[in-house]
CSV table of C-alpha atoms in Angstrom, one decimal:
chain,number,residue,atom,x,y,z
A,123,UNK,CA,-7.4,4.7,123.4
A,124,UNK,CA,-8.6,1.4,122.8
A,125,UNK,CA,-9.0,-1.2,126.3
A,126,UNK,CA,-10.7,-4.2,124.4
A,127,UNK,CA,-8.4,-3.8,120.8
A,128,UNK,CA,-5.6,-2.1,122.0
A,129,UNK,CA,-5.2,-2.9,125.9
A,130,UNK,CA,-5.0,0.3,127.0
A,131,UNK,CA,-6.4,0.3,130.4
A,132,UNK,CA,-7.2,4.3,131.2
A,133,UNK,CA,-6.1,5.6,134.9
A,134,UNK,CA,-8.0,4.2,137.7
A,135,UNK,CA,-9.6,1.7,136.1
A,136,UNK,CA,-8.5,-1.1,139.0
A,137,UNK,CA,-10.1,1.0,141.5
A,138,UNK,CA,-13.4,1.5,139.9
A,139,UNK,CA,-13.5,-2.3,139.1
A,140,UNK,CA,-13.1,-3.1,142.7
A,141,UNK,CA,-16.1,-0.9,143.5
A,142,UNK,CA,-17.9,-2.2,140.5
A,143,UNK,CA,-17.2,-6.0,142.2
A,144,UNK,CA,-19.5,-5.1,145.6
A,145,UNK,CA,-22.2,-4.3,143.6
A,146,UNK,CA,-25.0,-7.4,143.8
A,147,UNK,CA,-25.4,-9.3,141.0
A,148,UNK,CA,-29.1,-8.2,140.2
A,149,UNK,CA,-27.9,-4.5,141.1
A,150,UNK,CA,-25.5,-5.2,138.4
A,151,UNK,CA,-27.2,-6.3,135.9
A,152,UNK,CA,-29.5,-3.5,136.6
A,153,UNK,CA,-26.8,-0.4,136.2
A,154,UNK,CA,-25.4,-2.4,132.8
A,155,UNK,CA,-28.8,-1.9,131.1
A,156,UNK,CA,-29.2,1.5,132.2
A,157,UNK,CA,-26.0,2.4,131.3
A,158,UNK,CA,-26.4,0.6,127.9
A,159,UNK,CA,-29.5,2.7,127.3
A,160,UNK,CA,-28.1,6.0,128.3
A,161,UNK,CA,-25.5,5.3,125.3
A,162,UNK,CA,-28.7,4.6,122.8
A,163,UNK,CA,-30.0,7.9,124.1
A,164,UNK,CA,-32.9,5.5,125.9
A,165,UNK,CA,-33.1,6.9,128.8
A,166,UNK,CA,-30.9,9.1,131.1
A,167,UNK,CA,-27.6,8.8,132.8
A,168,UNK,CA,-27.6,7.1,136.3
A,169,UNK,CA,-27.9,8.4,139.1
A,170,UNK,CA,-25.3,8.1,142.0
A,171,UNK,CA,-27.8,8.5,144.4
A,172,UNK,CA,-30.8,6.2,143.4
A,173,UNK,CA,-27.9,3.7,143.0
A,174,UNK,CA,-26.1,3.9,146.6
A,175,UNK,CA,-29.8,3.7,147.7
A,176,UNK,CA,-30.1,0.5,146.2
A,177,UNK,CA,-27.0,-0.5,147.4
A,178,UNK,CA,-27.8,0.3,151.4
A,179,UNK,CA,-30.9,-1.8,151.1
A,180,UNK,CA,-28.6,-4.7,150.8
A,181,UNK,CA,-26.5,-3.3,153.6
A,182,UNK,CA,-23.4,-2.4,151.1
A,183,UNK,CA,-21.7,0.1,152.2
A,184,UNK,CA,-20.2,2.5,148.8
A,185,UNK,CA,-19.0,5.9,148.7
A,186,UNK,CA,-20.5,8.8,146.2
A,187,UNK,CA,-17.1,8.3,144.4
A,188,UNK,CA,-16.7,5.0,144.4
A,189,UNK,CA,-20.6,4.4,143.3
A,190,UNK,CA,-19.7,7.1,140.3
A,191,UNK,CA,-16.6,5.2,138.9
A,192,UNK,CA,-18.7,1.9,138.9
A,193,UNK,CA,-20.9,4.5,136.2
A,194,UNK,CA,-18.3,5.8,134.7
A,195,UNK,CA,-15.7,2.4,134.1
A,196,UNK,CA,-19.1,1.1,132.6
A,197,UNK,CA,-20.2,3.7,129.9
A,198,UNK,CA,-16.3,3.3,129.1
A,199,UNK,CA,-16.0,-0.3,128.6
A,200,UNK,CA,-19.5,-0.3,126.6
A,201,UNK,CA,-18.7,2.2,124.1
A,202,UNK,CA,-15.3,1.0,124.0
A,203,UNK,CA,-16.7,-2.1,122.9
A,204,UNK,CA,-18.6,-1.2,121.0
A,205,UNK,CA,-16.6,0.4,118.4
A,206,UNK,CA,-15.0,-3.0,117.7
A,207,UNK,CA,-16.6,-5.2,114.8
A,208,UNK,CA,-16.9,-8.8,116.0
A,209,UNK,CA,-16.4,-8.3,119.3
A,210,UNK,CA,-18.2,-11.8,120.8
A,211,UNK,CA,-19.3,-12.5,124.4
A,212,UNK,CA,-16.5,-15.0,125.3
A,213,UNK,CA,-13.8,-12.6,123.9
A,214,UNK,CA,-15.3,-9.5,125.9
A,215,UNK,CA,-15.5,-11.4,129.5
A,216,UNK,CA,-12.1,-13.1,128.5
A,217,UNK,CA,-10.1,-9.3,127.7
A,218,UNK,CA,-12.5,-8.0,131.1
A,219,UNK,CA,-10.9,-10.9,133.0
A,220,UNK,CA,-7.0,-10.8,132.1
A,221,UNK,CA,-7.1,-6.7,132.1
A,222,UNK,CA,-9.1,-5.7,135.2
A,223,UNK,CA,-8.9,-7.5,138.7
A,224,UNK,CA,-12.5,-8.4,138.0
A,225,UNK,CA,-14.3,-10.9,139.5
A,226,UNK,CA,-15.8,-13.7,137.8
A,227,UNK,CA,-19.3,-13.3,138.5
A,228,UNK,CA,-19.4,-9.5,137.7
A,229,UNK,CA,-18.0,-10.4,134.5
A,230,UNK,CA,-20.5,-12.8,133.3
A,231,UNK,CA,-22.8,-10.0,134.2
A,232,UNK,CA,-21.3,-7.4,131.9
A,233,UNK,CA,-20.5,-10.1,129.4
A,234,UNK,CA,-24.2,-11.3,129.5
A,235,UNK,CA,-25.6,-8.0,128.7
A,236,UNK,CA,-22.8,-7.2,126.2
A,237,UNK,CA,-24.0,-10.1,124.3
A,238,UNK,CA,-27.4,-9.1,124.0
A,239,UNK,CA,-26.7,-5.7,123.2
A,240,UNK,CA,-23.9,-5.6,121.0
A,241,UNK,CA,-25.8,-4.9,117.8
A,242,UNK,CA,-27.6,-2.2,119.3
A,243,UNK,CA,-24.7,0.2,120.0
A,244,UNK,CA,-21.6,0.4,117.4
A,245,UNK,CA,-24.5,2.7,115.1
A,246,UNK,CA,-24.4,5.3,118.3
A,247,UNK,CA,-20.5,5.9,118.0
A,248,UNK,CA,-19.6,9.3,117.9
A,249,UNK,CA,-17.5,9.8,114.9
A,250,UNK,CA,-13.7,10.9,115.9
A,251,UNK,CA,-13.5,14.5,117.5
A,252,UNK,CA,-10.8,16.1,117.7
A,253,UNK,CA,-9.0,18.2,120.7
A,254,UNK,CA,-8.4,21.8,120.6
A,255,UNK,CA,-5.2,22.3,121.1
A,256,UNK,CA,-4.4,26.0,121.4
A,257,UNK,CA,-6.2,29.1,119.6
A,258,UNK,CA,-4.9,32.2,118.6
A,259,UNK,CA,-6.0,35.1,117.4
A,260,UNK,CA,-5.1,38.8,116.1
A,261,UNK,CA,-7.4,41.5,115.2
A,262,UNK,CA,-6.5,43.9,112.0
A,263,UNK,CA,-8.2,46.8,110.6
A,264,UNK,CA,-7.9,46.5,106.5
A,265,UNK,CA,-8.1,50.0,105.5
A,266,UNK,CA,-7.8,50.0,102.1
A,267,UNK,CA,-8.0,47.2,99.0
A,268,UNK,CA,-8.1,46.5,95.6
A,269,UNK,CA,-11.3,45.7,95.8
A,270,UNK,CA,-12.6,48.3,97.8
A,271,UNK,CA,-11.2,51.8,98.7
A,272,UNK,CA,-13.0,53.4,101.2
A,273,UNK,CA,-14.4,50.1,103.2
A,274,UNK,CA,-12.3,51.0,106.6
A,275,UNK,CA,-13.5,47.5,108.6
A,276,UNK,CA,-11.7,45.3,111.6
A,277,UNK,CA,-10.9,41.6,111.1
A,278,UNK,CA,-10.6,39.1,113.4
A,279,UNK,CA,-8.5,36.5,111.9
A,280,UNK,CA,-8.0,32.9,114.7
A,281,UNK,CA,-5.8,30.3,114.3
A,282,UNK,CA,-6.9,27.0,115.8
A,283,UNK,CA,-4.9,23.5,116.4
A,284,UNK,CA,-7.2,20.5,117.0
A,285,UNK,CA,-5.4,16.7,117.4
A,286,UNK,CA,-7.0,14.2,116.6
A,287,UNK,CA,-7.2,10.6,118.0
A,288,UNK,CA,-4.3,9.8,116.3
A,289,UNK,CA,-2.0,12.5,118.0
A,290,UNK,CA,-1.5,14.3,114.6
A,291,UNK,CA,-1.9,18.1,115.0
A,292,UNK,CA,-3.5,20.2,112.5
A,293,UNK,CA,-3.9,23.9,112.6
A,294,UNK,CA,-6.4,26.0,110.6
A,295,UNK,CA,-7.0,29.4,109.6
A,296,UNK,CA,-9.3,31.3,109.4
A,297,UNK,CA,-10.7,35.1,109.1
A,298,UNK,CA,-13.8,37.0,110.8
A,299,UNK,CA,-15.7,39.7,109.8
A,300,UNK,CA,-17.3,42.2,112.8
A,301,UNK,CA,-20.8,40.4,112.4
A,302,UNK,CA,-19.5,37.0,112.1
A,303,UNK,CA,-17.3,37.0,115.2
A,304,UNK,CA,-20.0,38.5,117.2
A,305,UNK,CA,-21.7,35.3,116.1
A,306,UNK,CA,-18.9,33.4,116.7
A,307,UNK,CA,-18.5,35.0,120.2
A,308,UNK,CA,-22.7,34.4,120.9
A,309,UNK,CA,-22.1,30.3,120.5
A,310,UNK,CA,-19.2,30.4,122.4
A,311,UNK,CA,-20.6,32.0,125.5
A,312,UNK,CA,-23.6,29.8,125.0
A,313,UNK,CA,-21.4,26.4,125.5
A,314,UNK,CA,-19.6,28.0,128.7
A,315,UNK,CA,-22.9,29.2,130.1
A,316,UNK,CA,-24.5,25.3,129.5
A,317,UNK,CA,-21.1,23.9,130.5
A,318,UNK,CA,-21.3,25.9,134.0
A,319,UNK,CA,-24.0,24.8,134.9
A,320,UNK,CA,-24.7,21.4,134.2
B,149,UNK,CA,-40.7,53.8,82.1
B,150,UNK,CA,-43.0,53.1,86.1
B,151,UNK,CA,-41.6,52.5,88.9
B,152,UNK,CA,-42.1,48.9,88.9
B,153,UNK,CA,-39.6,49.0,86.1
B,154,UNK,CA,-37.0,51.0,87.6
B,155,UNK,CA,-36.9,48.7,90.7
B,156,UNK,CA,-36.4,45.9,87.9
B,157,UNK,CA,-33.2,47.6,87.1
B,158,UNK,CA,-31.8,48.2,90.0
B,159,UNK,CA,-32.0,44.8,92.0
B,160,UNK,CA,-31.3,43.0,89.0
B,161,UNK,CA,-28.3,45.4,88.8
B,162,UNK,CA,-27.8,44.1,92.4
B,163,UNK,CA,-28.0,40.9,92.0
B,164,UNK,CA,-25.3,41.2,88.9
B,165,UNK,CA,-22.8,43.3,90.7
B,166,UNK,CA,-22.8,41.5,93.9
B,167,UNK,CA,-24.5,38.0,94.3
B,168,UNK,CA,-22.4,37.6,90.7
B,169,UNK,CA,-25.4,36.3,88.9
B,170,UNK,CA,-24.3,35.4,85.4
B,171,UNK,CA,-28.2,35.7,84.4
B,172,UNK,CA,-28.4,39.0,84.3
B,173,UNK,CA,-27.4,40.0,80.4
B,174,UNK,CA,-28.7,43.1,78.8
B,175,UNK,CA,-31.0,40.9,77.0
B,176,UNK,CA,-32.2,39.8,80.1
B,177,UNK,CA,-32.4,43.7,81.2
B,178,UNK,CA,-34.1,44.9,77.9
B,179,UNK,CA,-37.1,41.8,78.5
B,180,UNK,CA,-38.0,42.7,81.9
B,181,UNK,CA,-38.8,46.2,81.1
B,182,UNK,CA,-40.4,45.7,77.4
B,183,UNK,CA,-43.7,47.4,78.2
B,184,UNK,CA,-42.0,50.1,79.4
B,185,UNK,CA,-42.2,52.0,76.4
B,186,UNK,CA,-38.4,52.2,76.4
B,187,UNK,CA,-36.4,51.7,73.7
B,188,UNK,CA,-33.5,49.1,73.8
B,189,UNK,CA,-30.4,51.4,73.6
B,190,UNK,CA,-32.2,53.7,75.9
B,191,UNK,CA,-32.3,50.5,78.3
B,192,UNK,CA,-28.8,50.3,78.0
B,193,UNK,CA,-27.7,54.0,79.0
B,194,UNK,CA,-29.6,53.9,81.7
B,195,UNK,CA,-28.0,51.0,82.8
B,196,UNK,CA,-24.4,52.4,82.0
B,197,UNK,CA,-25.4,55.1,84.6
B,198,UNK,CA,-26.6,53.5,87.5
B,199,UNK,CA,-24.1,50.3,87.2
B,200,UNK,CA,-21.3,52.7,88.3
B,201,UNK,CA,-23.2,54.4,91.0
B,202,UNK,CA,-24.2,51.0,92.4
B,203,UNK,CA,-20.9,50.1,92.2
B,204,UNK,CA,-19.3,52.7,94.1
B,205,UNK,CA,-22.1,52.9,97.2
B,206,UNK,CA,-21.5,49.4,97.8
B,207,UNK,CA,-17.3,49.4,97.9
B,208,UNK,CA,-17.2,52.1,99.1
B,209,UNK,CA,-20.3,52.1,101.9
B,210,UNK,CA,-21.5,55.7,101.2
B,211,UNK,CA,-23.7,57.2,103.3
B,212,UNK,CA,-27.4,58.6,102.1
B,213,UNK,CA,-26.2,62.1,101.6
B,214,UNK,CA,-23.2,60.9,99.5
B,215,UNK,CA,-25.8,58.6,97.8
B,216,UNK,CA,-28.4,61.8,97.2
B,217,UNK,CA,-24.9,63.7,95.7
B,218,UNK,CA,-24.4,61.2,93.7
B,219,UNK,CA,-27.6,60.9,92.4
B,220,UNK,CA,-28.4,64.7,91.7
B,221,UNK,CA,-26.5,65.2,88.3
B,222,UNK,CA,-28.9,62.2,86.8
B,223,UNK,CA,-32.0,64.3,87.3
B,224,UNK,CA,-34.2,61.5,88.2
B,225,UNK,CA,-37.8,61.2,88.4
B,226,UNK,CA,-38.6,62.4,91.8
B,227,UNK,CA,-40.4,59.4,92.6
B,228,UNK,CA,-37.0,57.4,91.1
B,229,UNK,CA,-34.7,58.8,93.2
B,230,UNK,CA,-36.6,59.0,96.1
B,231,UNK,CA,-37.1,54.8,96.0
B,232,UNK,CA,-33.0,54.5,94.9
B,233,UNK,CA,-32.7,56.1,98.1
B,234,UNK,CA,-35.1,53.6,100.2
B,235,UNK,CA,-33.7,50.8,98.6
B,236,UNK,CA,-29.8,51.7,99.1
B,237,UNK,CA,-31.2,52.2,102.9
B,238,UNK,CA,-32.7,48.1,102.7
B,239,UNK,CA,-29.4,46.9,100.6
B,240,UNK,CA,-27.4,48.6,102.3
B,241,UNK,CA,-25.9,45.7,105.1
B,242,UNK,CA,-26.4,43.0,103.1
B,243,UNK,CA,-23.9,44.2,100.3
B,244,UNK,CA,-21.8,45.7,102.7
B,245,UNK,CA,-21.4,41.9,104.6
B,246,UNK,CA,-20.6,41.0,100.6
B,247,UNK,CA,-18.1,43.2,100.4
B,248,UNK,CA,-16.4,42.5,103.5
B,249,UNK,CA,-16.4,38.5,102.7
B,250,UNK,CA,-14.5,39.6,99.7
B,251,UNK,CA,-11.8,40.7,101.3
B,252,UNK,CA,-11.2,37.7,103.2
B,253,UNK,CA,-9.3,35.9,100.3
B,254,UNK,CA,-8.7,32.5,102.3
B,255,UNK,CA,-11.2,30.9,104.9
B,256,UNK,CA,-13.6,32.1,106.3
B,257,UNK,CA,-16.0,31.3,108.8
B,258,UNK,CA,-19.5,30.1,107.2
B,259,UNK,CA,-21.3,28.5,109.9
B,260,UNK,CA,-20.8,27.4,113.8
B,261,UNK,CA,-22.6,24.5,115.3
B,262,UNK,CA,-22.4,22.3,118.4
B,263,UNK,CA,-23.6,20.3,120.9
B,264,UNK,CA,-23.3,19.7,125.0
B,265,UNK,CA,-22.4,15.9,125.6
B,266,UNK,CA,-21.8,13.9,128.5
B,267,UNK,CA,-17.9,12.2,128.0
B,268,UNK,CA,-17.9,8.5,128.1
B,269,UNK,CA,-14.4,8.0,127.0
B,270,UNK,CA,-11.2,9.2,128.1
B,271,UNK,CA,-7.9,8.2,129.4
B,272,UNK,CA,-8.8,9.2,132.6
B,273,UNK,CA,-12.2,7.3,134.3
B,274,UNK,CA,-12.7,10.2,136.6
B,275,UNK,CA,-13.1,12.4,133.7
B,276,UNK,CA,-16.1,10.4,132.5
B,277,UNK,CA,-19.4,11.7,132.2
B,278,UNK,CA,-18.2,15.5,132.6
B,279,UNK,CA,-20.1,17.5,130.1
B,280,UNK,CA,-18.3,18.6,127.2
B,281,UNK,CA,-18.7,20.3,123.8
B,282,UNK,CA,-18.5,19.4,120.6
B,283,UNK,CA,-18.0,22.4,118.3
B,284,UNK,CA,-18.0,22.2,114.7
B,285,UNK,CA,-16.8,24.9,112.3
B,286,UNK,CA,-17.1,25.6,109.0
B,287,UNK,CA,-14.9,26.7,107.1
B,288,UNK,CA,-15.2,28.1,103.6
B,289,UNK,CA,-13.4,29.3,100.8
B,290,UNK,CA,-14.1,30.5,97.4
B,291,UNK,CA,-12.4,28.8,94.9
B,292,UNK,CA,-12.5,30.2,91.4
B,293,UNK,CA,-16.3,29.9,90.7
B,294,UNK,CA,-17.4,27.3,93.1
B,295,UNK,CA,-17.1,27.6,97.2
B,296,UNK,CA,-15.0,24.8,99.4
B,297,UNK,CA,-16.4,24.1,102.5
B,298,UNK,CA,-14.3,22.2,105.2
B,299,UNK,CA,-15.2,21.0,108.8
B,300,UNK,CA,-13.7,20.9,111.8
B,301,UNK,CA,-14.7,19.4,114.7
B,302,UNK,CA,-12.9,19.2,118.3
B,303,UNK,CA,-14.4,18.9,121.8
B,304,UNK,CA,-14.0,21.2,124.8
B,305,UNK,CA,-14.3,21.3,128.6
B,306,UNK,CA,-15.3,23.6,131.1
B,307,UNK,CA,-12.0,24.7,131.2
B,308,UNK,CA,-11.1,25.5,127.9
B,309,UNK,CA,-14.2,27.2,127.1
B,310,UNK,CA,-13.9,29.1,129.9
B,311,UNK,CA,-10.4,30.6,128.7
B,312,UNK,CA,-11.9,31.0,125.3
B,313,UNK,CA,-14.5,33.0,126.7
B,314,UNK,CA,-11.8,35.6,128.4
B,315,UNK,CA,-10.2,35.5,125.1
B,316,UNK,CA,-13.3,36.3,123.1
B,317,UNK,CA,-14.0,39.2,125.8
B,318,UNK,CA,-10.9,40.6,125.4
B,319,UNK,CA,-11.1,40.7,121.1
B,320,UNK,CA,-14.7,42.4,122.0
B,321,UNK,CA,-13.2,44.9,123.8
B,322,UNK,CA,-10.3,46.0,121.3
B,323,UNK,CA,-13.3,45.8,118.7
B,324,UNK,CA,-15.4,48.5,120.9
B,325,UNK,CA,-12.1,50.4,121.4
B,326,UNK,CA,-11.5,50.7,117.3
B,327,UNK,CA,-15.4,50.9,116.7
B,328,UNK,CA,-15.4,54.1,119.2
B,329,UNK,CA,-11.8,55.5,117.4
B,330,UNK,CA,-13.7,55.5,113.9
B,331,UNK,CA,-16.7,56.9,115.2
C-alpha cells in the first residue's frame, strides 16, 4: 500500500486531512516533528490530549477523533515516504496536493519538514511483515518409532499461513514437542497480556 | 581405573551417542583415561558394555529402577554404579528433549521472538497507531549433517492473538487430559 509511489490513498484519509487543515501552522509544524521523531524512536507518540489543549488555546475547536487521525494520517504519510528513494520536497507537497483535499499552507508545512528530515528516516523502515492468515493445529501422540521404541510422547504439530505485502500466501509447518509448545504457549500469552493492556 | 575416569567415559559416551560428536573415537576414549592403569582393549570392553546401556536409557526413557536392573549383571564398583545412577538422574531431560527432536523429521520449532509495536501503516487510518505484534519464528530443520534454519515473521492484533490464545488453551488442555491418561 503505497500513497506517495503507488496512489493508494487508505480509507479515511480525506477526513483526517480536513482535521489535519484546522490545525495552526506553528501547531503543525510542531505535531510533524514529533511525529517524525516518534518514527526515529526520539521521543514518544503524541498525545491527543496535550494536542487538543494546544489547540483550545487558540480557540479551535477539535474532537478526540478527529485530533487522533491528524496523528495517525501523519505517521502514515511519513513513513510512507519514507520508504521511497528520492523522494524530494517539491514532489512530496505536489503528490500531498493532487491526492488529499489539502490545503496549501499545511502542505508546505509537512513538505518543509519532509525535506529536512528525509535522510533521517528510510534507515527506521520496518522490513516487510507478514499477516497471519489462519493457524491450525492437531495434537498426536507418536507411540512408537524407529528410532525409539518405548518413548510414548504428544506432538503438537501447527500449520500457519502468513501473506505478505504482496498478497502471496504461504503456509508453513511445523511440529512441537511438550516443552517447546509450552514455550511456545508462554510468548504467546505474553503478547495478548501486553496487547490488552496497552 | 577412579572415578574421575569412569565419568570420562560415560559423558564422552554421551556426547557421542546423542550430541553426535564425531570426536569421540576410541583413540580419543583410550587417551583420556591413560593413567588409569587400564589397558587399551580393556578400555574398549568396557565401552562395548555401557554404549548399549546408554543407548537404551535414553530411547527408551527408563526409569532409575529399570536403570539399577540394568546395571546389576555388570557388577560395578559400588561407588561406579552409584554415580551412573546420579548422572542418568542429571542427563536424564536433556537427552530425552534429544530424542524427542529426533522424531520430528521436518521443522521444527527452534526459537520464538517478538516485539509490541505501535502500527503506522495500514489501509485503514483509524487502525493506526493500535499496538500490534510482530512475532518471529524459527524454524529449523536438520538436513543431512548441517541444520536449516528459516524465519518467519507476521504481525498480529489484539484480536488475533486473542483467538490464538483460546486456541493455545484448548491444545493445553487435551495435553493435561493425555498427560493424566498416561500417568
Amino acid at each position: 500500500m503505497s500513497f506517495f509511489s503507488e496512489k493508494r490513498s487508505p480509507k479515511g484519509i480525506f477526513t483526517a486531512i480536513n482535521s489535519l487543515n484546522k490545525f495552526p501552522q506553528q501547531l503543525l509544524a510542531k505535531l510533524c516533528q514529533d511525529v517524525v521523531d516518534a518514527l526515529q524512536y526520539k521521543g514518544s507518540v503524541p498525545q491527543v490530549s496535550h494536542y487538543q489543549i494546544q489547540l483550545e488555546k487558540n480557540s479551535i475547536d477539535l474532537g478526540k477523533n478527529e485530533v487522533q487521525s491528524t496523528i495517525n494520517v501523519l505517521f502514515f504519510l511519513y513513513r510512507d515516504a519514507s520508504k521511497i528513494s528520492n523522494l524530494d520536497q517539491k514532489q512530496f507537497l505536489e503528490i500531498l496536493q493532487n491526492q488529499t483535499g489539502i490545503t496549501n499552507q499545511a502542505g508546505k508545512v509537512l513538505a518543509t519538514i519532509w525535506e529536512r528530515e528525509k535522510e533521517n528516516l528510510p534507515s527506521l523502515t520496518m522490513p516487510n511483515v507478514g499477516k497471519l492468515i489462519d493457524f491450525k493445529w492437531k495434537v498426536g501422540v507418536t507411540f512408537s518409532s524407529s528410532i525409539s521404541e518405548n518413548l510414548v510422547t504428544p506432538f503438537v504439530t501447527v500449520n500457519i499461513s502468513v501473506s505478505n505485502t504482496d498478497e502471496l500466501v504461504q503456509t508453513h509447518s511445523f511440529e512441537m514437542s511438550v516443552p517447546e509448545f509450552k514455550e511456545f504457549a508462554r510468548n504467546l500469552k505474553e503478547i495478548n497480556q501486553l496487547l490488552e493492556v496497552i | 581405573m577412579e572415578l574421575k575416569h569412569f565419568d570420562f567415559l560415560l559423558s564422552s559416551l554421551v556426547k557421542k551417542l546423542y550430541h553426535k560428536d564425531k570426536s569421540i573415537t576410541n583413540e580419543y576414549l583410550q587417551e583420556g583415561v591413560i593413567d588409569s592403569q587400564l589397558g587399551n582393549d580393556q578400555v574398549l570392553t568396557l565401552v562395548d558394555t555401557l554404549e548399549p546401556i546408554l543407548l537404551e536409557i535414553g530411547h527408551s526413557d527408563l526409569s532409575q529402577n529399570a536403570l539399577e536392573k540394568l546395571l546389576e549383571p555388570l557388577e560395578l564398583r559400588q561407588d561406579f554404579h552409584q554415580h551412573f545412577l546420579k548422572y542418568w538422574e542429571q542427563q536424564r531431560d536433556e537427552i530425552r528433549s534429544i530424542v524427542r527432536n529426533e522424531l520430528i523429521f521436518n521443522d521444527r520449532l527452534s526459537g520464538v521472538s517478538w516485539r509490541v509495536d505501535m502500527k503506522t501503516n495500514s489501509k485503514k487510518i483509524s487502525n493506526i497507531n493500535q499496538p500490534i505484534a510482530i512475532v518471529e519464528l524459527l524454524l529449523s530443520r536438520n538436513q543431512q549433517e548441517r541444520e536449516d534454519t528459516k524465519s518467519i515473521m507476521f504481525e498480529i492484533d489484539k484480536t488475533q492473538i486473542s483467538n490464538l490464545v483460546n486456541q493455545i488453551e484448548e491444545i493445553e488442555s487435551l495435553l493435561e487430559k493425555g498427560i493424566q491418561q498416561k500417568n
